[in-house]
mmCIF file of C-alpha atoms in Angstrom:
data_model
loop_
_atom_site.group_PDB
_atom_site.id
_atom_site.type_symbol
_atom_site.label_atom_id
_atom_site.label_comp_id
_atom_site.label_asym_id
_atom_site.label_seq_id
_atom_site.Cartn_x
_atom_site.Cartn_y
_atom_site.Cartn_z
ATOM 1 C CA UNK A 1423 4.619 15.212 11.159
ATOM 2 C CA UNK A 1424 6.132 13.728 8.033
ATOM 3 C CA UNK A 1425 4.715 13.645 4.502
ATOM 4 C CA UNK A 1426 5.401 10.418 2.621
ATOM 5 C CA UNK A 1427 4.575 9.239 -0.883
ATOM 6 C CA UNK A 1428 2.362 6.153 -0.984
ATOM 7 C CA UNK A 1429 4.062 3.194 -2.597
ATOM 8 C CA UNK A 1430 1.892 0.329 -1.350
ATOM 9 C CA UNK A 1431 4.075 0.073 1.743
ATOM 10 C CA UNK A 1432 3.572 -0.832 5.383
ATOM 11 C CA UNK A 1433 1.123 2.065 5.835
ATOM 12 C CA UNK A 1434 -1.145 0.754 3.065
ATOM 13 C CA UNK A 1435 -4.102 -0.248 5.258
ATOM 14 C CA UNK A 1436 -4.079 3.007 7.213
ATOM 15 C CA UNK A 1437 -3.801 5.145 4.066
ATOM 16 C CA UNK A 1438 -6.690 3.275 2.470
ATOM 17 C CA UNK A 1439 -8.751 3.536 5.691
ATOM 18 C CA UNK A 1440 -8.368 7.322 5.727
ATOM 19 C CA UNK A 1441 -9.031 7.627 2.005
ATOM 20 C CA UNK A 1442 -12.241 5.609 2.296
ATOM 21 C CA UNK A 1443 -13.526 8.249 4.724
ATOM 22 C CA UNK A 1444 -13.779 10.437 1.616
ATOM 23 C CA UNK A 1445 -14.570 7.651 -0.862
ATOM 24 C CA UNK A 1446 -16.749 5.199 1.130
ATOM 25 C CA UNK A 1447 -18.126 3.541 -2.010
ATOM 26 C CA UNK A 1448 -14.791 1.681 -2.412
ATOM 27 C CA UNK A 1449 -13.643 -1.438 -0.605
ATOM 28 C CA UNK A 1450 -9.946 -1.350 0.278
ATOM 29 C CA UNK A 1451 -9.099 -3.837 -2.485
ATOM 30 C CA UNK A 1452 -11.086 -1.902 -5.098
ATOM 31 C CA UNK A 1453 -9.528 1.365 -3.931
ATOM 32 C CA UNK A 1454 -5.996 -0.066 -4.119
ATOM 33 C CA UNK A 1455 -6.676 -1.351 -7.649
ATOM 34 C CA UNK A 1456 -8.109 2.019 -8.728
ATOM 35 C CA UNK A 1457 -5.083 3.854 -7.306
ATOM 36 C CA UNK A 1458 -2.732 1.559 -9.263
ATOM 37 C CA UNK A 1459 -4.646 2.270 -12.488
ATOM 38 C CA UNK A 1460 -4.577 6.020 -11.893
ATOM 39 C CA UNK A 1461 -0.867 5.972 -11.002
ATOM 40 C CA UNK A 1462 -0.186 4.763 -14.539
ATOM 41 C CA UNK A 1463 -1.539 8.142 -15.731
ATOM 42 C CA UNK A 1464 0.370 10.283 -13.236
ATOM 43 C CA UNK A 1465 -1.795 10.126 -10.095
ATOM 44 C CA UNK A 1466 0.261 10.498 -6.926
ATOM 45 C CA UNK A 1467 -0.738 9.785 -3.364
ATOM 46 C CA UNK A 1468 0.967 11.280 -0.299
ATOM 47 C CA UNK A 1469 0.100 11.232 3.365
ATOM 48 C CA UNK A 1470 0.909 12.809 6.711
ATOM 49 C CA UNK A 1471 1.944 10.471 9.479
ATOM 50 C CA UNK A 1472 2.798 11.071 13.130
ATOM 51 C CA UNK A 1473 3.356 8.545 15.915
ATOM 52 C CA UNK A 1474 2.668 5.716 13.437
ATOM 53 C CA UNK A 1475 -0.807 7.082 12.648
ATOM 54 C CA UNK A 1476 -1.832 8.247 9.168
ATOM 55 C CA UNK A 1477 -3.451 11.627 9.763
ATOM 56 C CA UNK A 1478 -4.278 12.880 6.249
ATOM 57 C CA UNK A 1479 -4.057 11.765 2.622
ATOM 58 C CA UNK A 1480 -3.880 13.698 -0.646
ATOM 59 C CA UNK A 1481 -4.224 12.300 -4.157
ATOM 60 C CA UNK A 1482 -3.148 14.621 -6.966
ATOM 61 C CA UNK A 1483 -1.713 14.966 -10.448
ATOM 62 C CA UNK A 1484 0.717 17.387 -12.042
ATOM 63 C CA UNK A 1485 -1.033 18.541 -15.221
ATOM 64 C CA UNK A 1486 -0.734 21.077 -17.994
ATOM 65 C CA UNK A 1487 -3.563 22.867 -19.736
ATOM 66 C CA UNK A 1488 -4.088 25.857 -21.987
ATOM 67 C CA UNK A 1489 -6.258 27.507 -19.346
ATOM 68 C CA UNK A 1490 -3.987 27.088 -16.304
ATOM 69 C CA UNK A 1491 -0.520 26.154 -17.578
ATOM 70 C CA UNK A 1492 1.396 23.671 -15.446
ATOM 71 C CA UNK A 1493 -0.523 23.042 -12.231
ATOM 72 C CA UNK A 1494 -1.405 20.501 -9.584
ATOM 73 C CA UNK A 1495 -4.930 19.154 -9.523
ATOM 74 C CA UNK A 1496 -6.072 17.677 -6.214
ATOM 75 C CA UNK A 1497 -8.344 14.696 -6.770
ATOM 76 C CA UNK A 1498 -8.649 13.618 -3.145
ATOM 77 C CA UNK A 1499 -7.821 15.354 0.132
ATOM 78 C CA UNK A 1500 -8.991 14.012 3.472
ATOM 79 C CA UNK A 1501 -7.912 14.346 7.079
ATOM 80 C CA UNK A 1502 -8.539 11.358 9.316
ATOM 81 C CA UNK A 1503 -11.851 12.056 11.052
ATOM 82 C CA UNK A 1504 -10.186 11.434 14.433
ATOM 83 C CA UNK A 1505 -7.593 14.162 13.822
ATOM 84 C CA UNK A 1506 -9.462 17.024 12.174
ATOM 85 C CA UNK A 1507 -9.014 20.661 13.250
ATOM 86 C CA UNK A 1508 -5.521 19.925 14.590
ATOM 87 C CA UNK A 1509 -3.479 21.594 11.832
ATOM 88 C CA UNK A 1510 -2.843 18.412 9.866
ATOM 89 C CA UNK A 1511 -4.467 19.792 6.716
ATOM 90 C CA UNK A 1512 -2.238 22.863 6.958
ATOM 91 C CA UNK A 1513 0.861 20.660 7.084
ATOM 92 C CA UNK A 1514 -0.267 18.698 4.043
ATOM 93 C CA UNK A 1515 -1.215 21.841 2.118
ATOM 94 C CA UNK A 1516 2.127 23.536 2.914
ATOM 95 C CA UNK A 1517 3.909 20.449 1.605
ATOM 96 C CA UNK A 1518 1.715 20.404 -1.511
ATOM 97 C CA UNK A 1519 2.417 24.095 -2.223
ATOM 98 C CA UNK A 1520 6.145 23.434 -1.874
ATOM 99 C CA UNK A 1521 5.860 20.368 -4.123
ATOM 100 C CA UNK A 1522 4.027 22.473 -6.712
ATOM 101 C CA UNK A 1523 6.768 25.118 -6.687
ATOM 102 C CA UNK A 1524 9.481 22.449 -6.985
ATOM 103 C CA UNK A 1525 7.785 21.111 -10.114
ATOM 104 C CA UNK A 1526 7.221 24.487 -11.769
ATOM 105 C CA UNK A 1527 3.503 24.616 -11.048
ATOM 106 C CA UNK A 1528 2.057 28.098 -10.643
ATOM 107 C CA UNK A 1529 -1.348 26.944 -9.397
ATOM 108 C CA UNK A 1530 -3.112 24.237 -7.403
ATOM 109 C CA UNK A 1531 -6.699 23.385 -8.334
ATOM 110 C CA UNK A 1532 -9.345 21.429 -6.453
ATOM 111 C CA UNK A 1533 -13.059 20.767 -6.855
ATOM 112 C CA UNK A 1534 -15.108 20.445 -3.689
ATOM 113 C CA UNK A 1535 -18.701 19.252 -3.569
ATOM 114 C CA UNK A 1536 -21.214 21.984 -2.823
ATOM 115 C CA UNK A 1537 -22.264 20.599 0.563
ATOM 116 C CA UNK A 1538 -18.693 20.328 1.965
ATOM 117 C CA UNK A 1539 -18.781 23.669 3.780
ATOM 118 C CA UNK A 1540 -15.949 22.853 6.209
ATOM 119 C CA UNK A 1541 -13.708 21.949 3.281
ATOM 120 C CA UNK A 1542 -14.566 25.265 1.594
ATOM 121 C CA UNK A 1543 -13.597 27.184 4.730
ATOM 122 C CA UNK A 1544 -10.318 25.254 4.848
ATOM 123 C CA UNK A 1545 -9.481 26.047 1.213
ATOM 124 C CA UNK A 1546 -10.341 29.715 1.689
ATOM 125 C CA UNK A 1547 -8.049 29.849 4.746
ATOM 126 C CA UNK A 1548 -5.366 28.346 2.516
ATOM 127 C CA UNK A 1549 -5.920 31.290 0.102
ATOM 128 C CA UNK A 1550 -7.730 29.334 -2.602
ATOM 129 C CA UNK A 1551 -10.181 31.424 -4.623
ATOM 130 C CA UNK A 1552 -13.505 30.346 -6.089
ATOM 131 C CA UNK A 1553 -12.982 30.946 -9.811
ATOM 132 C CA UNK A 1554 -15.447 28.669 -11.606
ATOM 133 C CA UNK A 1555 -18.431 26.386 -11.454
ATOM 134 C CA UNK A 1556 -17.827 22.755 -12.312
ATOM 135 C CA UNK A 1557 -20.527 21.197 -14.486
ATOM 136 C CA UNK A 1558 -21.028 17.480 -15.007
ATOM 137 C CA UNK A 1559 -23.001 15.495 -17.548
ATOM 138 C CA UNK A 1560 -23.486 11.893 -16.490
#
């Protein structure tokens, strides 16, 4: 399984298909446009591919803050629904941890909606700790 950075290449449709499993409120065109806008501010998109099938996608940013120093913040992480529980998420997370270390990041942060219990179990297996509550005013 290889991890590749998304650059609007031949895998575009597959990457967007997998990402819309997490963000179904987007059409592919709207999602592609949103990704381009976010990339201008540092958003990066990478994916795991095997046998010409996109298996998982992660969208993230390298950030700095007073609270956490230099870190990676995961905006989007989704494994293709047809390939879950096959170790794909572990491959992507191992790559992301290595990428963080290469860029001097001491931490990786992610928010996960309260009802996503399987995602929480995955992050705990990956040694993520619950350290805060995330509050939103909308």
